[in-house]
Amino acid sequence: MLCTARILPSRLPLRPCVSGARRRISGASSGLPEHIEILGGRYPTDAITNVTPAILNKLSLRLHTQPAHPLSTLRALIEAHYPDFAHLSSLSPLVTPYKNFDELSFPKDHPGRAVTDSYYVNKDLMLRTHTSAHEVEVFRKGETKWLLTADVYRRDEIDGSHYPVFHQVEGARVFSADAAGMKECQESNADLAQKLATENIVIEDVPHISPTNPVQPTHDPRHSELVAKNLKLSLNTLMLKLFGGVAGSSAQNPLKVRWIEAYFPFTSPSFEVEVFFQGKWLEILGCGVVRQATLDTAGVSNKIGWAFGLGLERIAMILYGIPDIRLFWSMDPRFLSQFEQGKITTFRPYSKYPSCFKDVSFWSPKDKPLHENDFCDLVRDVAGDIVEDVQKASNIPRINYRSMDRSLSNEEVNGIQAQVVSRLKDQMGVEIR
Ligand code: DAH
């Protein structure tokens, strides 16, 4: 029997985000072990441990290396665009907060550091929130042109385009900060500009450097200009490679790419790149001229260069027509067997099963308001990928259960919902209404 919604009487909504609110999903009260095993290592837990079993189970999957998986094909496509770059894809997701944030000049009070936003094993170890976390390490190894693909982790809401694990590609190129390096940069610029000149692409640009997007004090502005230009040319050709086939397929319908000034703690000037697709501008990546402090820490002060970071799921959803981000994690042969390594094909939906909505109405303790991300992690930990989204429109969180692979029975959903409610009471100290 298919499930029908049972609406709980309404009282207190899920509190809005309170940055820095601290909560343990698997807190001591619920028997958090003193140590946890992760990828063969054993790590002590502490007061800020907030990794959940549901998240830790994802660490070994490494979808970007699974043959024929859309994320793996997309990675390979990007790597093929940069044939003379080093291609890295096996760095551990466990990093220190120092590496994830401090080495990249993130201020001490940056919201990304909050336990509500990031996953911590303990105060000294976390799951990387972005591939930029490895910049210093890779530059230190002496790599001057490299791509790094990896799984990254962020605590977030639940809907069709957010998942707490996703994949990024980081790319970087550095030049010697001298006449020889700048000659190399100029030659690369001439080469790339020539390739782009004959292509069906319209680029909306912003100045390489401006008062609001400044050159770094230690940089020669002429060097910074050349490097920013190299970054833009390099990424414009990548956008053409990725989207030229879908968005720029005719003379009347050129690929449209636009550059926007941005801010990142570890680059200046900084930019975002958007691509016009199906009537909308879509944000594709962030990038910029690498902060000299990063290169100094890596022991390569004599270099100047650029870096970018892009999210693979967003691009794969567009290119393959994949409607829900959970599908990337599906083990269903009806999903996996559709794809071949190296080929981008349009996803054929195999079925849409019914939704089952359940409201959760509760009072949150006044002194310890429940953070939305804590609520979502708890729900994911209990229900896994059968949660499609958590809606908040009515002020009472409404969990939408829908499997991508099968129909859910009323009994099953009621059982899961009962576990959600019981863990909310036991671990979060909320009062169910
Ligand atoms: N790490 C950034 C993020 O996850 C993306 C990014 C921006 C990467 C600028 C870069 C960069 O290398 O230069 O949002």
Tab-separated table of C-alpha atoms and ligand atoms in Angstrom:
chain	number	residue	atom	x	y	z
A	1	MET	CA	0.000	0.000	0.000
A	2	LEU	CA	1.290	3.441	-0.823
A	3	CYS	CA	1.675	5.921	1.907
A	4	THR	CA	-0.526	8.894	2.627
A	5	ALA	CA	0.569	11.986	4.483
A	6	ARG	CA	-0.131	12.393	8.158
A	7	ILE	CA	0.166	15.999	9.207
A	8	LEU	CA	1.211	16.609	12.766
A	9	PRO	CA	-0.390	19.518	14.588
A	10	SER	CA	1.646	22.628	13.999
A	11	ARG	CA	3.577	24.524	16.657
A	12	LEU	CA	7.129	25.605	16.436
A	13	PRO	CA	8.864	25.817	13.094
A	14	LEU	CA	12.356	24.680	12.469
A	15	ARG	CA	14.452	27.611	13.643
A	16	PRO	CA	16.214	29.610	10.994
A	17	CYS	CA	19.990	29.221	10.667
A	18	VAL	CA	21.934	30.243	13.724
A	19	SER	CA	25.504	30.367	12.567
A	20	GLY	CA	27.892	28.748	14.995
A	21	ALA	CA	25.207	26.820	16.872
A	22	ARG	CA	26.823	23.644	17.966
A	23	ARG	CA	25.152	20.306	17.998
A	24	ARG	CA	26.177	16.710	17.825
A	25	ILE	CA	24.180	14.416	15.671
A	26	SER	CA	25.714	11.365	17.265
A	27	GLY	CA	26.420	13.033	20.563
A	28	ALA	CA	27.631	11.425	23.757
A	29	SER	CA	24.073	10.998	24.953
A	30	SER	CA	23.434	8.700	22.019
A	31	GLY	CA	26.584	6.710	22.606
A	32	LEU	CA	29.141	8.325	20.298
A	33	PRO	CA	32.175	6.039	20.522
A	34	GLU	CA	35.475	7.404	21.810
A	35	HIS	CA	37.127	6.612	18.505
A	36	ILE	CA	35.860	6.299	14.974
A	37	GLU	CA	37.374	4.319	12.124
A	38	ILE	CA	37.686	6.217	8.881
A	39	LEU	CA	39.363	4.834	5.754
A	40	GLY	CA	41.490	2.474	7.796
A	41	GLY	CA	42.534	5.061	10.411
A	42	ARG	CA	41.288	5.418	14.007
A	43	TYR	CA	40.476	8.899	15.282
A	44	PRO	CA	39.376	10.188	18.681
A	45	THR	CA	36.027	11.973	18.860
A	46	ASP	CA	35.460	15.144	20.861
A	47	ALA	CA	32.864	17.805	21.624
A	48	ILE	CA	32.581	18.949	18.020
A	49	THR	CA	32.454	15.580	16.277
A	50	ASN	CA	29.528	15.777	13.867
A	51	VAL	CA	30.299	13.274	11.080
A	52	THR	CA	27.442	10.802	10.718
A	53	PRO	CA	27.597	7.168	9.615
A	54	ALA	CA	25.597	8.125	6.504
A	55	ILE	CA	28.346	10.555	5.503
A	56	LEU	CA	31.265	8.315	6.435
A	57	ASN	CA	29.803	5.554	4.249
A	58	LYS	CA	30.295	7.787	1.223
A	59	LEU	CA	34.031	8.288	1.694
A	60	SER	CA	35.162	5.129	-0.020
A	61	LEU	CA	32.835	5.382	-3.028
A	62	ARG	CA	34.865	7.887	-5.057
A	63	LEU	CA	32.314	8.212	-7.853
A	64	HIS	CA	34.685	10.344	-9.919
A	65	THR	CA	36.870	7.268	-10.458
A	66	GLN	CA	34.117	4.710	-11.150
A	67	PRO	CA	34.320	3.705	-14.825
A	68	ALA	CA	31.333	4.829	-16.934
A	69	HIS	CA	29.869	6.929	-14.119
A	70	PRO	CA	28.812	10.364	-15.466
A	71	LEU	CA	31.088	12.103	-12.938
A	72	SER	CA	34.023	10.007	-14.067
A	73	THR	CA	33.397	10.731	-17.750
A	74	LEU	CA	33.116	14.437	-17.010
A	75	ARG	CA	36.372	14.369	-15.052
A	76	ALA	CA	38.066	12.591	-17.975
A	77	LEU	CA	36.665	15.156	-20.418
A	78	ILE	CA	38.115	18.022	-18.389
A	79	GLU	CA	41.435	16.220	-17.993
A	80	ALA	CA	41.582	15.663	-21.766
A	81	HIS	CA	41.220	19.430	-22.218
A	82	TYR	CA	44.391	19.929	-20.173
A	83	PRO	CA	46.600	17.109	-21.507
A	84	ASP	CA	49.873	18.568	-20.270
A	85	PHE	CA	48.627	19.135	-16.698
A	86	ALA	CA	49.228	16.676	-13.845
A	87	HIS	CA	45.953	14.832	-13.126
A	88	LEU	CA	45.424	14.002	-9.455
A	89	SER	CA	42.391	12.209	-8.055
A	90	SER	CA	43.284	10.161	-5.010
A	91	LEU	CA	43.939	12.587	-2.150
A	92	SER	CA	42.312	11.730	1.181
A	93	PRO	CA	39.229	13.770	2.136
A	94	LEU	CA	40.515	14.043	5.731
A	95	VAL	CA	42.283	17.367	6.203
A	96	THR	CA	43.090	19.677	9.072
A	97	PRO	CA	41.004	22.835	9.452
A	98	TYR	CA	44.333	24.632	9.021
A	99	LYS	CA	44.711	23.179	5.552
A	100	ASN	CA	41.086	23.682	4.565
A	101	PHE	CA	40.914	27.293	5.776
A	102	ASP	CA	43.996	28.924	7.331
A	103	GLU	CA	46.477	28.102	4.592
A	104	LEU	CA	44.061	29.786	2.203
A	105	SER	CA	43.762	32.997	4.250
A	106	PHE	CA	40.191	32.363	5.454
A	107	PRO	CA	39.472	34.693	8.380
A	108	LYS	CA	39.031	33.085	11.801
A	109	ASP	CA	35.333	33.994	11.875
A	110	HIS	CA	34.478	32.710	8.387
A	111	PRO	CA	31.027	31.023	8.495
A	112	GLY	CA	32.321	27.997	6.571
A	113	ARG	CA	34.295	26.965	9.661
A	114	ALA	CA	31.147	26.568	11.786
A	115	VAL	CA	30.238	23.056	12.891
A	116	THR	CA	26.813	23.717	11.426
A	117	ASP	CA	28.353	24.123	7.975
A	118	SER	CA	31.242	21.622	7.889
A	119	TYR	CA	31.845	18.049	9.007
A	120	TYR	CA	34.370	17.577	11.790
A	121	VAL	CA	35.898	14.281	12.926
A	122	ASN	CA	37.273	16.248	15.861
A	123	LYS	CA	38.681	19.724	16.410
A	124	ASP	CA	41.879	18.868	14.506
A	125	LEU	CA	40.437	16.933	11.593
A	126	MET	CA	37.605	17.550	9.155
A	127	LEU	CA	36.238	16.471	5.784
A	128	ARG	CA	37.510	18.892	3.141
A	129	THR	CA	34.845	21.378	2.081
A	130	HIS	CA	36.559	22.173	-1.223
A	131	THR	CA	39.413	20.941	-3.405
A	132	SER	CA	41.252	24.232	-2.807
A	133	ALA	CA	42.280	22.637	0.512
A	134	HIS	CA	45.051	20.872	-1.412
A	135	GLU	CA	46.478	23.889	-3.213
A	136	VAL	CA	49.449	24.421	-0.919
A	137	GLU	CA	50.339	20.743	-0.850
A	138	VAL	CA	50.268	20.391	-4.634
A	139	PHE	CA	52.206	23.602	-5.268
A	140	ARG	CA	54.736	22.472	-2.655
A	141	LYS	CA	55.342	19.301	-4.676
A	142	GLY	CA	56.500	21.588	-7.470
A	143	GLU	CA	53.519	21.058	-9.803
A	144	THR	CA	53.071	24.084	-12.055
A	145	LYS	CA	50.058	22.896	-14.081
A	146	TRP	CA	47.633	20.566	-12.388
A	147	LEU	CA	44.047	19.354	-12.013
A	148	LEU	CA	42.749	17.710	-8.879
A	149	THR	CA	39.378	15.938	-8.715
A	150	ALA	CA	37.874	14.920	-5.391
A	151	ASP	CA	34.797	14.404	-3.256
A	152	VAL	CA	34.028	17.361	-0.956
A	153	TYR	CA	31.663	17.615	2.009
A	154	ARG	CA	29.346	20.374	3.216
A	155	ARG	CA	26.410	20.330	5.586
A	156	ASP	CA	23.389	21.615	3.744
A	157	GLU	CA	19.668	21.565	3.239
A	158	ILE	CA	17.999	18.671	1.408
A	159	ASP	CA	16.613	19.173	-2.080
A	160	GLY	CA	17.056	17.978	-5.651
A	161	SER	CA	20.254	19.953	-6.229
A	162	HIS	CA	21.994	19.786	-2.829
A	163	TYR	CA	23.743	16.764	-1.410
A	164	PRO	CA	26.221	16.822	1.475
A	165	VAL	CA	28.854	15.153	-0.678
A	166	PHE	CA	29.705	16.422	-4.131
A	167	HIS	CA	32.699	16.535	-6.437
A	168	GLN	CA	34.951	19.343	-7.508
A	169	VAL	CA	37.779	19.813	-9.957
A	170	GLU	CA	40.472	22.260	-8.945
A	171	GLY	CA	42.798	23.481	-11.665
A	172	ALA	CA	45.862	25.680	-11.456
A	173	ARG	CA	48.738	26.981	-13.498
A	174	VAL	CA	51.697	29.007	-12.264
A	175	PHE	CA	54.440	30.817	-14.149
A	176	SER	CA	57.832	32.118	-13.020
A	177	ALA	CA	57.316	35.697	-11.898
A	178	ASP	CA	60.009	36.966	-14.258
A	179	ALA	CA	60.531	37.853	-17.912
A	180	ALA	CA	60.824	34.220	-18.982
A	181	GLY	CA	57.633	33.243	-17.155
A	182	MET	CA	55.718	36.163	-18.610
A	183	LYS	CA	56.941	35.293	-22.092
A	184	GLU	CA	55.565	31.782	-21.588
A	185	CYS	CA	52.270	33.296	-20.421
A	186	GLN	CA	52.076	35.626	-23.426
A	187	GLU	CA	52.732	32.773	-25.832
A	188	SER	CA	50.022	30.691	-24.194
A	189	ASN	CA	47.646	33.673	-24.424
A	190	ALA	CA	48.334	34.138	-28.131
A	191	ASP	CA	47.786	30.450	-28.777
A	192	LEU	CA	44.505	30.270	-26.837
A	193	ALA	CA	43.187	33.536	-28.321
A	194	GLN	CA	43.794	32.200	-31.795
A	195	LYS	CA	41.873	29.005	-31.018
A	196	LEU	CA	38.937	30.973	-29.619
A	197	ALA	CA	38.807	33.463	-32.500
A	198	THR	CA	37.167	30.996	-34.864
A	199	GLU	CA	34.697	29.591	-32.341
A	200	ASN	CA	30.989	30.253	-31.923
A	201	ILE	CA	31.175	31.917	-28.540
A	202	VAL	CA	30.080	35.291	-27.129
A	203	ILE	CA	31.957	36.399	-24.025
A	204	GLU	CA	30.779	39.134	-21.657
A	205	ASP	CA	33.911	40.204	-19.881
A	206	VAL	CA	34.911	42.421	-16.957
A	207	PRO	CA	38.311	44.118	-16.557
A	208	HIS	CA	41.114	41.759	-15.506
A	209	ILE	CA	41.860	44.134	-12.644
A	210	SER	CA	39.707	46.929	-11.192
A	211	PRO	CA	39.484	48.983	-7.980
A	212	THR	CA	36.871	46.533	-6.696
A	213	ASN	CA	38.831	43.497	-7.866
A	214	PRO	CA	42.372	44.595	-7.167
A	215	VAL	CA	45.830	43.432	-8.074
A	216	GLN	CA	47.697	42.102	-5.012
A	217	PRO	CA	50.142	44.594	-3.463
A	218	THR	CA	53.157	42.365	-4.085
A	219	HIS	CA	52.269	41.742	-7.741
A	220	ASP	CA	53.491	43.671	-10.752
A	221	PRO	CA	50.147	44.766	-12.296
A	222	ARG	CA	51.410	43.809	-15.782
A	223	HIS	CA	52.118	40.268	-14.584
A	224	SER	CA	48.755	40.003	-12.870
A	225	GLU	CA	47.011	41.213	-16.056
A	226	LEU	CA	48.728	38.583	-18.180
A	227	VAL	CA	47.955	35.809	-15.712
A	228	ALA	CA	44.285	36.836	-15.361
A	229	LYS	CA	44.044	36.905	-19.143
A	230	ASN	CA	45.534	33.415	-19.325
A	231	LEU	CA	42.981	32.232	-16.768
A	232	LYS	CA	40.106	33.663	-18.770
A	233	LEU	CA	41.285	32.306	-22.106
A	234	SER	CA	41.932	28.910	-20.605
A	235	LEU	CA	38.487	28.698	-19.008
A	236	ASN	CA	36.658	30.123	-22.030
A	237	THR	CA	38.078	27.265	-24.090
A	238	LEU	CA	37.034	24.794	-21.379
A	239	MET	CA	33.459	26.175	-21.378
A	240	LEU	CA	33.390	25.758	-25.142
A	241	LYS	CA	34.539	22.180	-24.816
A	242	LEU	CA	31.928	21.346	-22.163
A	243	PHE	CA	28.936	23.344	-23.364
A	244	GLY	CA	29.681	24.159	-27.016
A	245	GLY	CA	27.753	21.095	-28.160
A	246	VAL	CA	24.578	21.848	-26.207
A	247	ALA	CA	24.394	25.630	-25.954
A	248	GLY	CA	26.432	26.866	-28.880
A	249	SER	CA	25.307	24.554	-31.602
A	250	SER	CA	24.389	27.097	-34.301
A	251	ALA	CA	25.471	30.464	-35.637
A	252	GLN	CA	22.206	31.980	-34.363
A	253	ASN	CA	22.719	30.355	-30.989
A	254	PRO	CA	26.319	30.922	-29.886
A	255	LEU	CA	27.580	29.772	-26.509
A	256	LYS	CA	27.299	32.718	-24.097
A	257	VAL	CA	29.784	32.949	-21.258
A	258	ARG	CA	29.933	35.788	-18.768
A	259	TRP	CA	32.584	36.834	-16.295
A	260	ILE	CA	31.631	38.436	-13.003
A	261	GLU	CA	33.790	39.999	-10.314
A	262	ALA	CA	33.833	37.873	-7.170
A	263	TYR	CA	35.561	37.549	-3.848
A	264	PHE	CA	37.458	34.561	-2.438
A	265	PRO	CA	39.889	34.785	0.484
A	266	PHE	CA	42.589	32.999	-1.514
A	267	THR	CA	42.546	34.886	-4.840
A	268	SER	CA	42.707	38.469	-6.073
A	269	PRO	CA	41.463	39.486	-8.552
A	270	SER	CA	38.665	36.880	-8.333
A	271	PHE	CA	35.898	35.924	-10.755
A	272	GLU	CA	32.901	33.712	-11.290
A	273	VAL	CA	32.001	32.244	-14.647
A	274	GLU	CA	28.425	31.766	-15.785
A	275	VAL	CA	27.072	30.029	-18.865
A	276	PHE	CA	23.728	30.840	-20.516
A	277	PHE	CA	21.745	27.639	-20.728
A	278	GLN	CA	18.043	27.068	-21.425
A	279	GLY	CA	17.198	30.717	-20.833
A	280	LYS	CA	19.152	31.138	-17.592
A	281	TRP	CA	22.634	32.153	-16.473
A	282	LEU	CA	24.157	29.264	-14.512
A	283	GLU	CA	27.079	29.729	-12.198
A	284	ILE	CA	29.736	27.220	-13.179
A	285	LEU	CA	32.932	28.028	-11.291
A	286	GLY	CA	35.018	30.333	-9.131
A	287	CYS	CA	38.566	31.355	-9.944
A	288	GLY	CA	41.230	34.020	-9.688
A	289	VAL	CA	44.875	34.963	-9.389
A	290	VAL	CA	46.282	32.894	-6.513
A	291	ARG	CA	47.108	34.863	-3.373
A	292	GLN	CA	50.831	35.182	-2.987
A	293	ALA	CA	50.524	34.047	0.643
A	294	THR	CA	49.385	30.619	-0.624
A	295	LEU	CA	52.394	30.301	-2.916
A	296	ASP	CA	54.727	31.582	-0.175
A	297	THR	CA	53.410	28.923	2.233
A	298	ALA	CA	53.997	26.327	-0.472
A	299	GLY	CA	57.614	27.504	-0.785
A	300	VAL	CA	57.212	28.776	-4.369
A	301	SER	CA	57.343	32.547	-3.824
A	302	ASN	CA	58.966	33.041	-7.204
A	303	LYS	CA	55.771	31.999	-9.015
A	304	ILE	CA	52.567	33.795	-9.991
A	305	GLY	CA	49.491	31.974	-11.246
A	306	TRP	CA	45.794	31.251	-11.390
A	307	ALA	CA	43.413	28.646	-9.955
A	308	PHE	CA	39.805	27.637	-10.461
A	309	GLY	CA	37.335	25.295	-8.785
A	310	LEU	CA	34.228	23.841	-10.393
A	311	GLY	CA	31.479	21.520	-9.185
A	312	LEU	CA	31.003	18.389	-11.296
A	313	GLU	CA	27.413	17.495	-10.339
A	314	ARG	CA	25.980	20.808	-11.501
A	315	ILE	CA	27.607	20.426	-14.915
A	316	ALA	CA	26.785	16.713	-15.216
A	317	MET	CA	23.115	17.381	-14.387
A	318	ILE	CA	22.993	19.822	-17.310
A	319	LEU	CA	24.948	17.750	-19.817
A	320	TYR	CA	23.257	14.415	-19.054
A	321	GLY	CA	19.829	15.844	-18.187
A	322	ILE	CA	19.949	14.225	-14.730
A	323	PRO	CA	17.054	15.730	-12.743
A	324	ASP	CA	17.962	14.816	-9.146
A	325	ILE	CA	21.391	14.931	-7.505
A	326	ARG	CA	20.685	11.717	-5.524
A	327	LEU	CA	20.762	9.753	-8.771
A	328	PHE	CA	24.568	10.040	-8.902
A	329	TRP	CA	24.659	7.766	-5.826
A	330	SER	CA	22.215	5.226	-7.216
A	331	MET	CA	23.368	1.621	-7.463
A	332	ASP	CA	20.316	0.799	-9.574
A	333	PRO	CA	21.363	-0.894	-12.841
A	334	ARG	CA	18.613	1.105	-14.549
A	335	PHE	CA	20.757	4.162	-13.789
A	336	LEU	CA	24.282	2.820	-14.039
A	337	SER	CA	23.832	0.698	-17.153
A	338	GLN	CA	22.772	3.732	-19.169
A	339	PHE	CA	26.276	5.174	-19.299
A	340	GLU	CA	29.492	4.402	-21.112
A	341	GLN	CA	32.890	5.786	-20.145
A	342	GLY	CA	33.796	8.756	-22.318
A	343	LYS	CA	30.312	9.325	-23.748
A	344	ILE	CA	27.797	11.953	-22.722
A	345	THR	CA	24.284	10.667	-23.330
A	346	THR	CA	20.896	11.978	-22.228
A	347	PHE	CA	19.574	10.269	-19.120
A	348	ARG	CA	16.373	8.259	-19.676
A	349	PRO	CA	14.208	8.447	-16.545
A	350	TYR	CA	13.035	4.948	-15.668
A	351	SER	CA	10.227	5.706	-13.311
A	352	LYS	CA	8.879	8.245	-10.899
A	353	TYR	CA	7.529	6.795	-7.695
A	354	PRO	CA	4.988	8.532	-5.452
A	355	SER	CA	5.970	10.982	-2.737
A	356	CYS	CA	5.047	10.650	0.881
A	357	PHE	CA	5.028	13.837	2.948
A	358	LYS	CA	5.455	13.847	6.717
A	359	ASP	CA	5.474	16.968	8.858
A	360	VAL	CA	7.491	17.233	12.036
A	361	SER	CA	6.256	19.810	14.480
A	362	PHE	CA	8.288	20.497	17.590
A	363	TRP	CA	9.501	23.024	20.123
A	364	SER	CA	13.216	23.648	19.943
A	365	PRO	CA	14.966	24.345	23.291
A	366	LYS	CA	15.332	28.139	23.705
A	367	ASP	CA	18.940	27.946	24.882
A	368	LYS	CA	19.990	25.523	22.137
A	369	PRO	CA	17.978	26.267	19.001
A	370	LEU	CA	18.070	23.440	16.510
A	371	HIS	CA	20.009	24.335	13.366
A	372	GLU	CA	18.416	23.454	10.042
A	373	ASN	CA	21.542	21.542	8.930
A	374	ASP	CA	21.492	19.447	12.114
A	375	PHE	CA	17.895	18.568	11.375
A	376	CYS	CA	18.735	17.631	7.774
A	377	ASP	CA	21.743	15.515	8.774
A	378	LEU	CA	19.664	13.628	11.282
A	379	VAL	CA	17.008	12.958	8.650
A	380	ARG	CA	19.625	11.816	6.133
A	381	ASP	CA	21.258	9.606	8.703
A	382	VAL	CA	17.977	7.825	9.437
A	383	ALA	CA	16.408	7.806	5.987
A	384	GLY	CA	19.363	7.927	3.574
A	385	ASP	CA	18.571	8.702	-0.033
A	386	ILE	CA	14.840	8.125	0.222
A	387	VAL	CA	14.463	11.722	1.405
A	388	GLU	CA	13.880	13.836	-1.656
A	389	ASP	CA	13.735	17.161	0.116
A	390	VAL	CA	12.840	18.938	3.317
A	391	GLN	CA	10.419	21.767	2.679
A	392	LYS	CA	10.018	24.698	5.011
A	393	ALA	CA	7.423	26.767	3.232
A	394	SER	CA	4.789	26.248	5.910
A	395	ASN	CA	7.235	26.955	8.768
A	396	ILE	CA	6.975	23.361	9.870
A	397	PRO	CA	9.575	21.142	8.302
A	398	ARG	CA	7.922	18.746	5.895
A	399	ILE	CA	9.931	15.702	4.913
A	400	ASN	CA	9.261	14.439	1.433
A	401	TYR	CA	10.071	10.738	1.231
A	402	ARG	CA	10.378	9.384	-2.305
A	403	SER	CA	12.617	6.603	-3.463
A	404	MET	CA	14.135	6.804	-6.924
A	405	ASP	CA	14.073	3.023	-7.280
A	406	ARG	CA	10.836	1.684	-5.809
A	407	SER	CA	7.480	2.471	-4.181
A	408	LEU	CA	7.632	2.984	-0.430
A	409	SER	CA	5.020	1.378	1.773
A	410	ASN	CA	3.135	3.314	4.413
A	411	GLU	CA	4.565	1.055	7.117
A	412	GLU	CA	8.129	1.654	6.018
A	413	VAL	CA	7.784	5.443	5.942
A	414	ASN	CA	5.961	5.504	9.271
A	415	GLY	CA	8.787	3.440	10.779
A	416	ILE	CA	11.423	5.825	9.445
A	417	GLN	CA	9.471	8.870	10.557
A	418	ALA	CA	9.151	7.370	14.052
A	419	GLN	CA	12.945	6.971	14.191
A	420	VAL	CA	13.426	10.596	13.071
A	421	VAL	CA	11.088	11.781	15.805
A	422	SER	CA	12.700	9.644	18.465
A	423	ARG	CA	16.216	10.801	17.591
A	424	LEU	CA	15.067	14.406	17.529
A	425	LYS	CA	13.854	13.989	21.090
A	426	ASP	CA	16.827	12.006	22.373
A	427	GLN	CA	19.689	13.766	20.632
A	428	MET	CA	18.437	17.263	20.021
A	429	GLY	CA	16.365	17.719	23.145
A	430	VAL	CA	13.357	19.011	21.198
A	431	GLU	CA	9.828	18.632	22.414
A	432	ILE	CA	7.535	17.026	19.860
A	433	ARG	CA	4.119	18.658	19.562
B	1	DAH	N1	36.995	26.628	-3.534
B	1	DAH	C1	35.949	27.492	-4.034
B	1	DAH	C2	34.589	26.920	-3.610
B	1	DAH	O1	34.493	25.757	-3.320
B	1	DAH	C3	36.005	27.607	-5.532
B	1	DAH	C4	37.233	28.330	-5.987
B	1	DAH	C5	37.215	29.686	-6.125
B	1	DAH	C6	38.384	27.630	-6.297
B	1	DAH	C7	38.341	30.374	-6.536
B	1	DAH	C8	39.527	28.309	-6.734
B	1	DAH	C9	39.478	29.691	-6.848
B	1	DAH	O2	40.662	27.701	-7.028
B	1	DAH	O3	40.578	30.312	-7.305
B	1	DAH	O4	33.625	27.619	-3.604
